[in-house]
Coordinates of C-alpha atoms in Angstrom, one line a residue:
Chain A
X1 CA 72.6 66.7 111.2
X2 CA 68.9 67.0 110.7
X3 CA 68.7 64.0 108.5
X4 CA 66.4 65.8 106.1
X5 CA 66.5 65.3 102.4
X6 CA 64.5 67.2 99.8
X7 CA 63.6 66.2 96.3
X8 CA 63.9 67.4 93.7
X9 CA 66.7 69.8 94.4
X10 CA 65.9 71.9 91.3
X11 CA 62.8 72.0 89.2
X12 CA 61.6 74.2 86.3
X13 CA 57.9 74.0 85.5
X14 CA 55.4 75.9 83.6
X15 CA 52.6 78.1 84.8
X16 CA 49.4 76.1 85.6
X17 CA 51.0 72.7 86.2
X18 CA 50.8 70.9 89.6
X19 CA 54.1 70.5 91.5
X20 CA 54.9 68.3 94.4
X21 CA 58.0 68.8 96.6
X22 CA 59.0 66.0 98.9
X23 CA 60.7 66.3 102.3
X24 CA 62.0 63.2 104.0
X25 CA 63.5 62.9 107.6
X26 CA 65.3 60.0 109.0
X27 CA 64.5 61.0 112.6
X28 CA 61.0 60.8 114.1
X29 CA 60.5 64.4 114.8
X30 CA 56.9 65.3 115.4
X31 CA 57.1 68.7 113.9
X32 CA 57.9 69.5 110.3
X33 CA 57.7 72.8 108.3
X34 CA 57.7 74.1 104.8
X35 CA 59.1 77.6 104.2
X36 CA 59.8 79.6 101.2
X37 CA 62.7 82.1 100.9
X38 CA 62.8 85.1 98.5
X39 CA 65.2 87.9 98.2
X40 CA 64.5 90.7 100.6
X41 CA 62.3 88.6 102.7
X42 CA 62.9 86.5 105.7
X43 CA 61.8 82.9 105.6
X44 CA 58.1 82.6 105.4
X45 CA 56.2 79.7 106.8
X46 CA 53.8 78.0 104.3
X47 CA 52.5 75.1 106.3
X48 CA 53.6 73.0 109.2
X49 CA 52.8 69.7 110.7
X50 CA 52.7 68.6 114.4
X51 CA 52.0 64.9 113.7
X52 CA 50.8 62.4 111.1
X53 CA 47.8 63.9 109.4
X54 CA 48.0 67.0 111.6
X55 CA 48.8 70.0 109.6
X56 CA 48.1 73.8 109.7
X57 CA 48.5 76.9 107.7
X58 CA 51.4 79.3 108.0
X59 CA 51.8 82.8 106.9
X60 CA 51.7 82.3 103.1
X61 CA 49.6 79.2 102.6
X62 CA 47.5 80.3 99.6
X63 CA 48.1 78.2 96.6
X64 CA 49.8 75.4 98.5
X65 CA 48.6 72.2 100.2
X66 CA 50.5 69.7 102.3
X67 CA 50.1 66.1 103.4
X68 CA 51.8 64.0 106.0
X69 CA 50.8 60.4 105.9
X70 CA 53.9 59.1 107.5
X71 CA 56.1 60.5 110.2
X72 CA 59.1 60.7 107.9
X73 CA 57.5 62.3 104.9
X74 CA 56.0 65.8 104.4
X75 CA 54.8 66.7 100.9
X76 CA 54.2 70.2 99.6
X77 CA 52.0 70.6 96.6
X78 CA 51.4 73.6 94.4
X79 CA 48.1 72.8 92.8
X80 CA 48.6 75.1 89.9
X81 CA 52.0 76.7 89.8
X82 CA 52.2 80.5 89.2
X83 CA 55.3 82.7 88.5
X84 CA 55.0 84.2 92.0
X85 CA 55.7 80.8 93.4
X86 CA 59.2 80.8 91.9
X87 CA 61.3 80.6 95.1
X88 CA 63.6 78.5 97.2
X89 CA 61.6 76.0 99.3
X90 CA 63.0 74.7 102.6
X91 CA 61.7 71.9 104.7
X92 CA 62.6 71.8 108.4
X93 CA 62.0 69.6 111.4
X94 CA 62.5 69.9 115.1
X95 CA 60.9 71.7 117.9
X96 CA 59.5 75.1 117.0
X97 CA 62.3 76.8 118.8
X98 CA 65.1 74.7 117.3
X99 CA 64.6 73.8 113.7
X100 CA 66.9 72.0 111.3
X101 CA 66.6 72.5 107.7
X102 CA 67.0 70.4 104.5
X103 CA 69.1 71.6 101.6
X104 CA 66.3 73.3 99.8
X105 CA 64.6 73.1 96.4
X106 CA 65.0 75.8 93.8
X107 CA 61.7 76.0 91.9
X108 CA 61.3 78.1 88.8
X109 CA 57.9 78.6 87.3
X110 CA 58.0 80.0 83.8
Chain B
X1 CA 56.8 98.2 110.0
X2 CA 58.2 94.7 109.6
X3 CA 57.9 92.5 112.6
X4 CA 61.7 91.7 112.5
X5 CA 64.1 94.1 110.9
X6 CA 67.7 93.8 110.1
X7 CA 70.3 95.9 108.2
X8 CA 70.9 93.9 105.0
X9 CA 74.5 95.0 104.9
X10 CA 76.9 93.8 103.5
X11 CA 79.2 94.4 106.4
X12 CA 82.8 94.2 105.0
X13 CA 85.1 93.5 107.9
X14 CA 88.9 92.6 108.0
X15 CA 89.9 89.3 109.4
X16 CA 90.5 89.5 113.1
X17 CA 88.2 92.4 113.7
X18 CA 85.2 92.5 115.9
X19 CA 81.8 93.1 114.3
X20 CA 78.3 93.6 115.8
X21 CA 74.9 93.9 114.3
X22 CA 71.4 94.3 115.6
X23 CA 68.0 93.2 114.9
X24 CA 64.8 95.0 116.0
X25 CA 61.5 93.3 116.7
X26 CA 58.1 94.9 117.0
X27 CA 56.1 92.8 119.3
X28 CA 57.2 93.6 122.9
X29 CA 55.6 90.4 124.2
X30 CA 57.9 88.1 122.1
X31 CA 59.6 85.6 124.3
X32 CA 62.2 83.6 122.4
X33 CA 65.0 84.9 120.1
X34 CA 67.5 83.2 117.9
X35 CA 70.3 83.8 115.5
X36 CA 70.7 81.5 112.5
X37 CA 73.5 81.5 110.1
X38 CA 73.0 80.9 106.3
X39 CA 75.9 80.3 103.9
X40 CA 75.4 81.3 100.3
X41 CA 72.9 79.0 98.6
X42 CA 72.7 76.7 101.6
X43 CA 70.2 76.1 104.3
X44 CA 69.9 78.1 107.6
X45 CA 71.6 76.6 110.6
X46 CA 70.9 77.5 114.2
X47 CA 73.8 79.5 115.6
X48 CA 72.6 80.3 119.1
X49 CA 69.6 81.1 121.2
X50 CA 69.4 84.6 122.9
X51 CA 68.5 84.5 126.5
X52 CA 67.5 87.4 128.7
X53 CA 70.9 87.2 130.5
X54 CA 72.8 87.1 127.2
X55 CA 74.5 84.1 125.7
X56 CA 78.1 83.5 124.8
X57 CA 79.5 80.7 122.7
X58 CA 83.2 81.0 121.9
X59 CA 83.7 84.1 119.8
X60 CA 80.0 84.8 119.5
X61 CA 78.0 86.8 122.0
X62 CA 74.2 87.4 121.7
X63 CA 72.4 89.9 123.8
X64 CA 68.7 90.9 124.3
X65 CA 67.6 94.4 125.0
X66 CA 63.9 94.3 125.9
X67 CA 63.5 97.9 126.7
X68 CA 64.5 98.9 123.2
X69 CA 63.3 95.7 121.6
X70 CA 66.4 94.6 119.8
X71 CA 68.8 91.7 119.9
X72 CA 72.5 91.9 119.0
X73 CA 75.2 89.5 117.8
X74 CA 78.9 90.2 118.4
X75 CA 81.5 88.3 116.6
X76 CA 85.1 88.6 118.0
X77 CA 88.3 87.8 116.2
X78 CA 86.4 87.2 113.0
X79 CA 87.5 84.4 110.7
X80 CA 87.1 84.1 106.9
X81 CA 84.7 81.3 107.6
X82 CA 82.4 83.6 109.4
X83 CA 81.3 85.1 106.1
X84 CA 77.7 84.3 105.8
X85 CA 74.2 85.9 106.2
X86 CA 73.0 86.1 109.8
X87 CA 69.3 85.7 110.3
X88 CA 67.5 87.1 113.3
X89 CA 64.5 85.0 114.4
X90 CA 61.7 85.8 116.9
X91 CA 59.1 83.5 118.3
X92 CA 56.0 85.7 118.5
X93 CA 53.6 85.4 121.5
X94 CA 50.7 84.6 119.3
X95 CA 52.0 81.2 118.1
X96 CA 53.9 78.3 119.6
X97 CA 54.8 77.0 116.1
X98 CA 55.6 80.0 114.0
X99 CA 58.8 81.9 113.9
X100 CA 59.2 85.3 112.4
X101 CA 62.4 85.6 110.3
X102 CA 64.4 88.6 109.5
X103 CA 65.7 89.0 105.9
X104 CA 69.3 88.7 107.2
X105 CA 72.5 90.7 107.5
X106 CA 75.2 89.7 105.1
X107 CA 78.8 89.6 106.6
X108 CA 81.9 89.4 104.5
X109 CA 85.2 88.9 106.2
X110 CA 88.2 90.0 104.1
X111 CA 91.7 88.7 104.4

């Protein structure tokens, strides 16, 4: 059990609005990740963190920002949501080669 | 060419049968390989790592073929509960943090 929760689990928002997704872990894993999953694509890394206030961009970071002010929380923000950001978002923790995932957030941007 | 490619399936297999599927990767310098399992509308879960010498865990066997740049997953005596999407994952040589994920192979086990 990765001890990861994500909130909200489902969200519908309008184009142009800011959205923040939260990932919370009960362990003290150093590494945390945000992915998006779309049909026909593998999971794609958005941003990752290797410690408090230490974050870096992943493969598809445009339009997203993250923050990690505490070990247990990793926030993903869509500054101005677009329809192309409709997706399922997964948070994960653990070593890069052994990741554990939260239950996901289904985001729909209308 | 995608960095990690999988046959999307679905593979429809009767219960008790053996099924195998492959995943090809493009970067010959990749070092680490994994299979994850994802149930419908759930999160991915690590199934097994793939070592150069192969890896077996109960009914599941994973193999690596570096010469042809593919990994395989073999499931013996398949169960209804094996129905899921199997994700091939590769750790590329250019990053310690990023994994490259295949889009998955869907497996349906029929009674």
